[in-house]
Structure formats: C-alpha cells, structure tokens
Short mmCIF file of C-alpha atoms and ligand atoms in Angstrom, two decimals:
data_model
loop_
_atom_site.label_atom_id
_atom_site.label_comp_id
_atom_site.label_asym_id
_atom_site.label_seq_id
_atom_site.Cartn_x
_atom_site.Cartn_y
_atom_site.Cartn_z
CA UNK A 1 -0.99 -6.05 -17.65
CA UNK A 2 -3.78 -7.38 -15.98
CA UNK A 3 -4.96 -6.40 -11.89
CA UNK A 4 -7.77 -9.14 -10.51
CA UNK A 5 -9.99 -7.88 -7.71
CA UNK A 6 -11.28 -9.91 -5.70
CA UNK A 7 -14.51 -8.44 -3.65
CA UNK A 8 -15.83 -9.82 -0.62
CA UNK A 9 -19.35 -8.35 -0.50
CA UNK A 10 -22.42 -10.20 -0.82
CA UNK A 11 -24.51 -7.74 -1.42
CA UNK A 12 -25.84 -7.10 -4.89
CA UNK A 13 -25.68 -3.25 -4.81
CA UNK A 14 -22.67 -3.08 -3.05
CA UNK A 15 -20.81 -0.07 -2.24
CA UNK A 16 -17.42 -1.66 -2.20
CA UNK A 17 -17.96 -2.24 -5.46
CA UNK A 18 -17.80 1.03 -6.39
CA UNK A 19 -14.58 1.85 -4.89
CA UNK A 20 -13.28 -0.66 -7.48
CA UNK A 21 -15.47 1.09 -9.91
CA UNK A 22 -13.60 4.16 -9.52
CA UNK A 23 -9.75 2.05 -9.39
CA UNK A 24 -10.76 0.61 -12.21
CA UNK A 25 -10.64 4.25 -13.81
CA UNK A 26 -7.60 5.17 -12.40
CA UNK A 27 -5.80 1.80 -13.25
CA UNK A 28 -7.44 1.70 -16.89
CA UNK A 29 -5.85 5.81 -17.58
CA UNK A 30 -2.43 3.37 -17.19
CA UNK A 31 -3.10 1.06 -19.06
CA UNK A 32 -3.41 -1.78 -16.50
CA UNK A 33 -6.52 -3.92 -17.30
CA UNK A 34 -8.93 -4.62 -13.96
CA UNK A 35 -11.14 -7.73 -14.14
CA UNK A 36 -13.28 -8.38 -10.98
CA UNK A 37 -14.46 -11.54 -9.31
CA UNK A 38 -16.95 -12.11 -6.39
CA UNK A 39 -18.76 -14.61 -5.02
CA UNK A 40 -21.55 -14.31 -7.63
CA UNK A 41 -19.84 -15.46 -10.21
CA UNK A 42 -19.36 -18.97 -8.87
CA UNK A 43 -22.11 -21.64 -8.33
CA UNK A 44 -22.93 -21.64 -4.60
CA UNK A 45 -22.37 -25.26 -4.13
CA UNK A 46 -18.48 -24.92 -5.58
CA UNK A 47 -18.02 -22.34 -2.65
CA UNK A 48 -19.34 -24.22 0.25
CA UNK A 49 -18.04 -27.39 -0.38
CA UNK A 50 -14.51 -26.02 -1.70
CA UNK A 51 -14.84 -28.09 -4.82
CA UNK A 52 -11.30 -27.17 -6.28
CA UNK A 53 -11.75 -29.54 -9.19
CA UNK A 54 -14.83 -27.09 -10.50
CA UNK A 55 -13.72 -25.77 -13.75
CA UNK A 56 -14.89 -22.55 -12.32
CA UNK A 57 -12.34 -22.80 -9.39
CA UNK A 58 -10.24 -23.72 -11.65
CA UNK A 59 -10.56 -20.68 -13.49
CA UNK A 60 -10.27 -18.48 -10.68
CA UNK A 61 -7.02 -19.94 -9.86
CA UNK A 62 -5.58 -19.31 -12.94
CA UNK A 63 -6.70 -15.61 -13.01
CA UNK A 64 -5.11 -15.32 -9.54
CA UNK A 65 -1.96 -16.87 -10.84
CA UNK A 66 -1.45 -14.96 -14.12
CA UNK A 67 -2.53 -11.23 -12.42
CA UNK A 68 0.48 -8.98 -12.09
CA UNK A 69 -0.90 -7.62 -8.72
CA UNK A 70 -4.70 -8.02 -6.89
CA UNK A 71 -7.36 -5.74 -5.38
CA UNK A 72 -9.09 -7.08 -2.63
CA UNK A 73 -12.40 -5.06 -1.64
CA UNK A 74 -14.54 -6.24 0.96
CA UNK A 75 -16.95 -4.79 3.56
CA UNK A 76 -16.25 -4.69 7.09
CA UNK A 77 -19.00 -6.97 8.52
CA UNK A 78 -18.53 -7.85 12.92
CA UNK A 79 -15.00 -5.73 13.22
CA UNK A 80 -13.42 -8.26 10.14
CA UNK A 81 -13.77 -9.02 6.86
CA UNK A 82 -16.53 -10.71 5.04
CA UNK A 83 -17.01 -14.07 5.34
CA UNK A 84 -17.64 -14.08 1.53
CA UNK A 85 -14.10 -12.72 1.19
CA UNK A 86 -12.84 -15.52 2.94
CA UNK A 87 -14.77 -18.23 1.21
CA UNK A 88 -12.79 -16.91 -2.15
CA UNK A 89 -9.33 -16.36 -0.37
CA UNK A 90 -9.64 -19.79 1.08
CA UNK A 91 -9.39 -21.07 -2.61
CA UNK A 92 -6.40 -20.31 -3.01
CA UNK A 93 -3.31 -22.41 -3.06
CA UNK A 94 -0.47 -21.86 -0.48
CA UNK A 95 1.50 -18.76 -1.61
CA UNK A 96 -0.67 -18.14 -4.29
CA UNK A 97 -0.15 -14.74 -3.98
CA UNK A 98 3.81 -15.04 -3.78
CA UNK A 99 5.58 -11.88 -6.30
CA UNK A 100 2.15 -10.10 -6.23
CA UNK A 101 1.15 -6.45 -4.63
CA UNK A 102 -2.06 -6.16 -3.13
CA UNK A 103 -4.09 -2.82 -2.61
CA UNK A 104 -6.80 -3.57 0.32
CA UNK A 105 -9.62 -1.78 -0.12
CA UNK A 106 -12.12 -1.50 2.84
CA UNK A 107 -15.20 -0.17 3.64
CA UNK A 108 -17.56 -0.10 6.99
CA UNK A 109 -20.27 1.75 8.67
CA UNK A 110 -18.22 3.90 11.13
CA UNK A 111 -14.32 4.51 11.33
CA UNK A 112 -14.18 2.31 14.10
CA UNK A 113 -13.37 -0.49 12.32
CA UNK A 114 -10.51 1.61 10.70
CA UNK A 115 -7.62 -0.99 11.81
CA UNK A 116 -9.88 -3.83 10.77
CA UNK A 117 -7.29 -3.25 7.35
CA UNK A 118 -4.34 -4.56 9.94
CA UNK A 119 -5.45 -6.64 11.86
CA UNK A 120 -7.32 -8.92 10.19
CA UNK A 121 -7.27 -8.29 6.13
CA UNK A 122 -2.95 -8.03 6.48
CA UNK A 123 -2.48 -11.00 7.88
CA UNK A 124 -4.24 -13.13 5.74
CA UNK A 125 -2.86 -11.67 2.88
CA UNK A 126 0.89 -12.12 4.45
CA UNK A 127 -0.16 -15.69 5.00
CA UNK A 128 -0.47 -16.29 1.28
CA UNK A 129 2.73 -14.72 0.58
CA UNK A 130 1.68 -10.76 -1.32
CA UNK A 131 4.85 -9.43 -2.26
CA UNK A 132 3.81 -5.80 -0.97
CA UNK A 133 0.71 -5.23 1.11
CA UNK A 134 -0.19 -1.64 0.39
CA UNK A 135 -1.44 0.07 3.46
CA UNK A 136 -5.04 0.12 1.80
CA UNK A 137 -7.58 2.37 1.85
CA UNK A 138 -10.90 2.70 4.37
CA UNK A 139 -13.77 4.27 3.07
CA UNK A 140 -16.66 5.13 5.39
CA UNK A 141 -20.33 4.39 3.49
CA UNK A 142 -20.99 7.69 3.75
CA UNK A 143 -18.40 8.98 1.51
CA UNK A 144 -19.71 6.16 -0.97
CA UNK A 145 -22.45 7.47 -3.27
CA UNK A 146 -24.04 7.00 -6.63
CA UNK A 147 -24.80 10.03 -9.07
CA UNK A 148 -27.94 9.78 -11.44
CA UNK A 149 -26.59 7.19 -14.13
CA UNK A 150 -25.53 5.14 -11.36
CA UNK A 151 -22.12 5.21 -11.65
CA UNK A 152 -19.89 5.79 -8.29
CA UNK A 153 -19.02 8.72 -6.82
CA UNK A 154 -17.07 9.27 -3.99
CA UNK A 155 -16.47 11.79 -1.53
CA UNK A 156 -13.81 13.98 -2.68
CA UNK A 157 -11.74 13.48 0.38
CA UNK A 158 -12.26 9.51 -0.43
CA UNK A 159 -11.66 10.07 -3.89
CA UNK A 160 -8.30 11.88 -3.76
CA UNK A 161 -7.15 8.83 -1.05
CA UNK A 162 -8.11 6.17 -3.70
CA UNK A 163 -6.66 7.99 -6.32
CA UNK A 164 -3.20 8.62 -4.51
CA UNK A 165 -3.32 4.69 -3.62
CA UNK A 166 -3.93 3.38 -6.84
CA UNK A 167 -1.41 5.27 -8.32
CA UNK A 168 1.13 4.00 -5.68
CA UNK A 169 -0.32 0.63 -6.51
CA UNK A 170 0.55 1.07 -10.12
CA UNK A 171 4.42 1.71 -9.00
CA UNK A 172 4.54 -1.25 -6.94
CA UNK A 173 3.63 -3.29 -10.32
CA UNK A 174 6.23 -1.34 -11.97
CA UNK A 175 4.49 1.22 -13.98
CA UNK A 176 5.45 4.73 -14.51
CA UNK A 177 2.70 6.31 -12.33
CA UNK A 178 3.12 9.91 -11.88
CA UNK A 179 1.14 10.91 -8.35
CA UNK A 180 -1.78 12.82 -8.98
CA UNK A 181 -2.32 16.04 -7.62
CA UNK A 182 -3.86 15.38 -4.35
CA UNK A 183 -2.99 17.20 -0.57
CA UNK A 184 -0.85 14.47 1.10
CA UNK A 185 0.07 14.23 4.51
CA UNK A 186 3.48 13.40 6.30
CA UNK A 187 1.49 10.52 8.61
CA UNK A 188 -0.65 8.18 6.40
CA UNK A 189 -2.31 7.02 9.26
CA UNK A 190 -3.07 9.70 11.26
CA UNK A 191 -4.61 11.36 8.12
CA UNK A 192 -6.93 8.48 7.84
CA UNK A 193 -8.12 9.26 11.13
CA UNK A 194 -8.56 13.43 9.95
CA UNK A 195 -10.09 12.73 7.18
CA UNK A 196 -12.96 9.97 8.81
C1 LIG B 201 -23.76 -8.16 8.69
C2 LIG B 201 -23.12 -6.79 8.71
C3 LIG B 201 -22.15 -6.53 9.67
C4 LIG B 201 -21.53 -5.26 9.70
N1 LIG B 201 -20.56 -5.03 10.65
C5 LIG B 201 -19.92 -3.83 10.65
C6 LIG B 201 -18.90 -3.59 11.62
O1 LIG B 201 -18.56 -4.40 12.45
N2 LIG B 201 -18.26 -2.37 11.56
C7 LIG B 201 -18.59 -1.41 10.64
O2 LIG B 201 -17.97 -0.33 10.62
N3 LIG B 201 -19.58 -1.62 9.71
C8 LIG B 201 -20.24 -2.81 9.71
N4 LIG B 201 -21.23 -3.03 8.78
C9 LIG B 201 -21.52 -1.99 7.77
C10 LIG B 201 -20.81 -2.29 6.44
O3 LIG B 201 -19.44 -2.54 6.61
C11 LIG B 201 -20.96 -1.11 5.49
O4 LIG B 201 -22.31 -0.81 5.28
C12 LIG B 201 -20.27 -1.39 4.15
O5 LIG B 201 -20.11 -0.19 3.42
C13 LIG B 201 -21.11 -2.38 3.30
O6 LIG B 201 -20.41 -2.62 2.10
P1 LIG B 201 -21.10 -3.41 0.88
O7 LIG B 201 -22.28 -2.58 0.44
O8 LIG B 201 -20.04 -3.51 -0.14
O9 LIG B 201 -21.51 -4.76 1.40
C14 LIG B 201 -21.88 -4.27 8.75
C15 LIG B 201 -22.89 -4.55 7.80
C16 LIG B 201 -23.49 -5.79 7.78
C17 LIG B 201 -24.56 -6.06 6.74
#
C-alpha cells in the first residue's frame, strides 16, 4: 500500500518536511509505503502555466490516483496555506481525491493560526472529494527540530500527537493499527490548544 504526500513548502530546509519525515516512520513500521512530492520536483514552467499535458503532471496525477490515502504538509504562510500547496492541489482533476483519507499536517510560527487546518486546508480538500479528512495535526516550529545527523526530531508532546494521528490514519486506510501508547485526551481540540 502506498500513502503520497504532498508538501506545500517552498523552502529547501523545510520543517514540514520533517513532520513527514517522522510519518514516514510510523507509516513504514506498518508496512504502508510513503512517497513524497513537492513543488521541486516539477519544472517551474509546468507549475505556472498548469501544463497538464507535461509528462511530469502527468505523473503526478497518476500517483495521486493510484495512492490508497494522501498526506498533505504545508506551512502556514498569511493565516492559510502555501501558495505552493495550492499550485500542486490545483492539478488535480475534479474529485481526484474521491475514496481517499487525508491526514493534514500543518505547521506555523505561533498557534494562532491553529484553525488555519479548518478553515482553509478542509475545505479544499472536501472540494476534491477525500473520503475522510482526519482532523490533522498543527505543529508549532518550535517543537520542530533537527538532532546532529540531521534527521527530525520533534518535541515529544508533537511527537506523541503525530504518532497517535498516523496511526489513526493507518485505520482509516484499513490497516490493523494498534494505538500507540501515548496520553490522550477526551477533547481533541481543546488538547491542541494545552499542548501549544
Ligand atoms: C511568507 C511567510 C508567511 C508566514 N505566515 C505565517 C502566519 O500567517 N502564521 C504563522 O503562524 N506562521 C507564519 N509563518 C511561519 C511559518 O508557518 C513557519 O515558520 C513554518 O514552520 C515554516 O514551515 P516550512 O519550513 O516547512 O516552510 C510564515 C512564514 C513565511 C515565510
């Protein structure tokens, strides 16, 4: 089984990225195979000018359409997702995303931008038809660090959310995921806002 995430950062030392980097740990533990796409692995002319005849469009469509369920990571950047998000998204077709769970994962500068997962990352994804939104997880860049090697490393706070989420993920594309051993709380959202 295969998960595609799709991240929305343009940066080249991004710290979304490594929230993926630690899903992908998680997710490969079940057996469930992450491959990740962002915008610099298409030619920049492709992406402005929507060229949906480019093989490498092409390509991307067809990893979209045979994943079992998507990640989508992206920054907050001005209280919304990155534009760089939207320039993939935008690619594809209507109800491309029809039968698939999604797992949002977010992170910004501050928890203010907390609900930027509702109001404007759900919607979009409702629009192309995800068959289950998970309620995502929001990761402040302070809880995002690096250790020597330069391989992620989370706050553990962060880490237990991401693992809990991914695991839920995991059931939603109907594998066997037994919850790992992390505190959890009766109100997901209101321990979002304890924990930031
Ligand atoms: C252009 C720009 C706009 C940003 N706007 C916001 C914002 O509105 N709210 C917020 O919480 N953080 C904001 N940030 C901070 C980023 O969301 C935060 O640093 C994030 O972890 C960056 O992720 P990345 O390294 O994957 O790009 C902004 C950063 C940039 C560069």
């Amino acid at each position: 089984m295969t998960v595609l995430a799709i991240l929305g950062s343009p940066s080249k030392t991004s710290r979304t990225a490594r929230l993926i980097e630690r899903s992908r740990v998680a997710l490969t533990a079940l057996d469930i195979e992450l491959q990740t796409l962002s915008i610099h692995d298409f030619p920049a002319d492709a992406l402005l000018h929507g060229q949906f005849s480019h093989p490498q469009i092409q390509d991307f469509q067809q990893r979209v359409s045979t994943a079992s369920g998507l990640i989508i990571a992206t920054p907050v950047y001005k209280a919304a997702y990155a534009g760089a998000l939207k320039v993939l998204l935008d690619l594809i077709p209507e109800g491309g995303l029809a039968g698939k769970p999604v797992l949002p994962l977010v992170s910004g500068g501050s928890p203010g931008h907390l609900l930027a997962v509702d109001y404007s990352i759900k919607p979009v994804l409702a629009a192309l038809k995800a068959s289950a939104i998970h309620q995502g997880v929001y990761a402040v860049e302070s809880q995002i660090g690096a250790n020597a090697n330069g391989e992620a490393e989370l706050a553990e706070e962060l880490e237990q959310r991401l693992q809990t989420a991914v695991h839920e993920f995991a059931a939603l594309l109907g594998v066997n995921a037994p919850a790992p051993h992390a505190p959890r709380y009766a109100n997901d959202f209101i321990s979002r806002l304890i924990s930031l």
